[in-house]
Amino acid sequence: MHTARRPDDPHLQCLLARMTHHADFQHWWGTREVAAQGTGNKVFHHPVAGTLTLDRDTLTSSTTPDQHIVVWTAQPGSPSQKGLRILASAAAQQAALAPALIGSAREDLA
């Protein structure tokens, strides 16, 4: 899709030149099957929140189709939703501590 929108992109042309030396890529590239995926899901393994299975929705700007917003959500009541709440709580705690840590660092420098 990107090559159709920007056929003269020198960085893309360089990448394609390197990739065409691989037989698998040549076969794949020759099929020209391109599909944009606006939705789907993915499993993440986080050291604090554990395993998170999140749904993805990709929103594309109608005026600037190269810009996307990807929204990750968890099913209500799922372990993944609980994991996201753990992460949100941890982020809030870090944000609350940041001013104190910055002040302490400034005092150490003085």
Coordinates of C-alpha atoms in Angstrom, one line a residue:
M1 CA 0.0 0.0 0.0
H2 CA 2.9 2.4 0.8
T3 CA 4.6 1.7 -2.5
A4 CA 1.4 2.6 -4.4
R5 CA 1.1 5.9 -2.5
R6 CA 4.8 6.7 -2.8
P7 CA 6.4 4.9 -5.7
D8 CA 9.4 7.3 -5.8
D9 CA 10.3 7.0 -2.1
P10 CA 14.1 6.5 -2.2
H11 CA 14.1 4.7 1.2
L12 CA 11.4 2.3 0.2
Q13 CA 13.2 1.6 -3.1
C14 CA 16.4 0.8 -1.3
L15 CA 14.6 -1.6 1.0
L16 CA 12.8 -3.3 -1.9
A17 CA 16.1 -3.7 -3.7
R18 CA 17.6 -5.5 -0.6
M19 CA 14.5 -7.6 -0.1
T20 CA 14.1 -8.9 -3.6
H21 CA 17.2 -11.0 -3.2
H22 CA 15.1 -13.3 -0.9
A23 CA 13.0 -16.0 -2.6
D24 CA 10.2 -15.9 0.0
F25 CA 9.9 -12.1 -0.5
Q26 CA 9.9 -12.4 -4.3
H27 CA 7.0 -14.9 -4.1
W28 CA 5.1 -12.7 -1.6
W29 CA 5.7 -9.5 -3.4
G30 CA 4.6 -11.1 -6.7
T31 CA 1.2 -12.0 -5.3
R32 CA 0.5 -8.3 -4.6
E33 CA -2.0 -9.3 -2.0
V34 CA -2.4 -6.3 0.4
A35 CA -5.0 -6.0 3.1
A36 CA -5.2 -3.3 5.7
Q37 CA -6.3 -4.6 9.1
G38 CA -8.3 -2.2 11.1
T39 CA -9.2 -4.6 13.9
G40 CA -7.7 -7.6 15.5
N41 CA -6.2 -8.7 18.8
K42 CA -2.8 -9.4 20.2
V43 CA -1.3 -11.1 23.3
F44 CA 1.2 -9.1 25.3
H45 CA 3.3 -10.4 28.1
H46 CA 4.0 -7.7 30.7
P47 CA 6.3 -8.2 33.7
V48 CA 3.9 -6.4 36.1
A49 CA 0.5 -6.9 34.6
G50 CA 1.0 -10.4 33.3
T51 CA -0.5 -11.7 30.1
L52 CA -2.8 -9.2 28.4
T53 CA -5.1 -10.1 25.5
L54 CA -6.1 -6.8 23.9
D55 CA -8.4 -5.9 21.0
R56 CA -7.0 -3.4 18.5
D57 CA -9.0 -0.8 16.5
T58 CA -7.1 1.3 14.0
L59 CA -8.6 4.7 13.1
T60 CA -7.4 6.2 9.9
S61 CA -7.6 9.9 9.1
S62 CA -9.8 10.5 6.0
T63 CA -7.8 13.7 5.2
T64 CA -4.3 12.2 5.9
P65 CA -4.5 8.4 5.3
D66 CA -0.9 7.9 6.5
Q67 CA -1.9 8.9 10.0
H68 CA -3.4 6.3 12.3
I69 CA -4.6 6.1 15.9
V70 CA -4.4 2.6 17.3
V71 CA -6.7 2.0 20.3
W72 CA -6.1 -1.1 22.5
T73 CA -8.9 -2.3 24.8
A74 CA -9.6 -5.3 27.0
Q75 CA -12.9 -7.1 27.3
P76 CA -14.9 -5.9 30.3
G77 CA -14.3 -8.0 33.4
S78 CA -11.4 -10.0 31.8
P79 CA -8.1 -10.6 33.5
S80 CA -6.6 -8.3 30.8
Q81 CA -8.9 -5.4 32.0
K82 CA -7.6 -6.0 35.5
G83 CA -4.0 -6.0 34.2
L84 CA -4.6 -2.7 32.5
R85 CA -6.0 -1.3 35.7
I86 CA -2.8 -2.4 37.5
L87 CA -0.7 -0.6 34.9
A88 CA -2.8 2.5 35.1
S89 CA -2.4 2.5 38.9
A90 CA 1.3 2.0 38.7
A91 CA 1.6 4.9 36.1
A92 CA -0.5 7.2 38.4
Q93 CA 1.8 6.4 41.3
Q94 CA 4.9 7.2 39.3
A95 CA 3.4 10.4 38.1
A96 CA 2.6 11.4 41.6
L97 CA 6.1 10.7 42.8
A98 CA 7.8 12.4 39.9
P99 CA 7.7 16.0 41.3
A100 CA 9.2 14.8 44.6
L101 CA 11.9 12.9 42.7
I102 CA 12.8 15.8 40.5
G103 CA 12.9 18.1 43.6
S104 CA 15.2 15.7 45.4
A105 CA 17.5 15.5 42.4
R106 CA 17.7 19.3 42.2
E107 CA 18.6 19.5 45.9
D108 CA 21.3 16.9 45.3
L109 CA 22.7 19.0 42.5
A110 CA 22.7 22.2 44.5

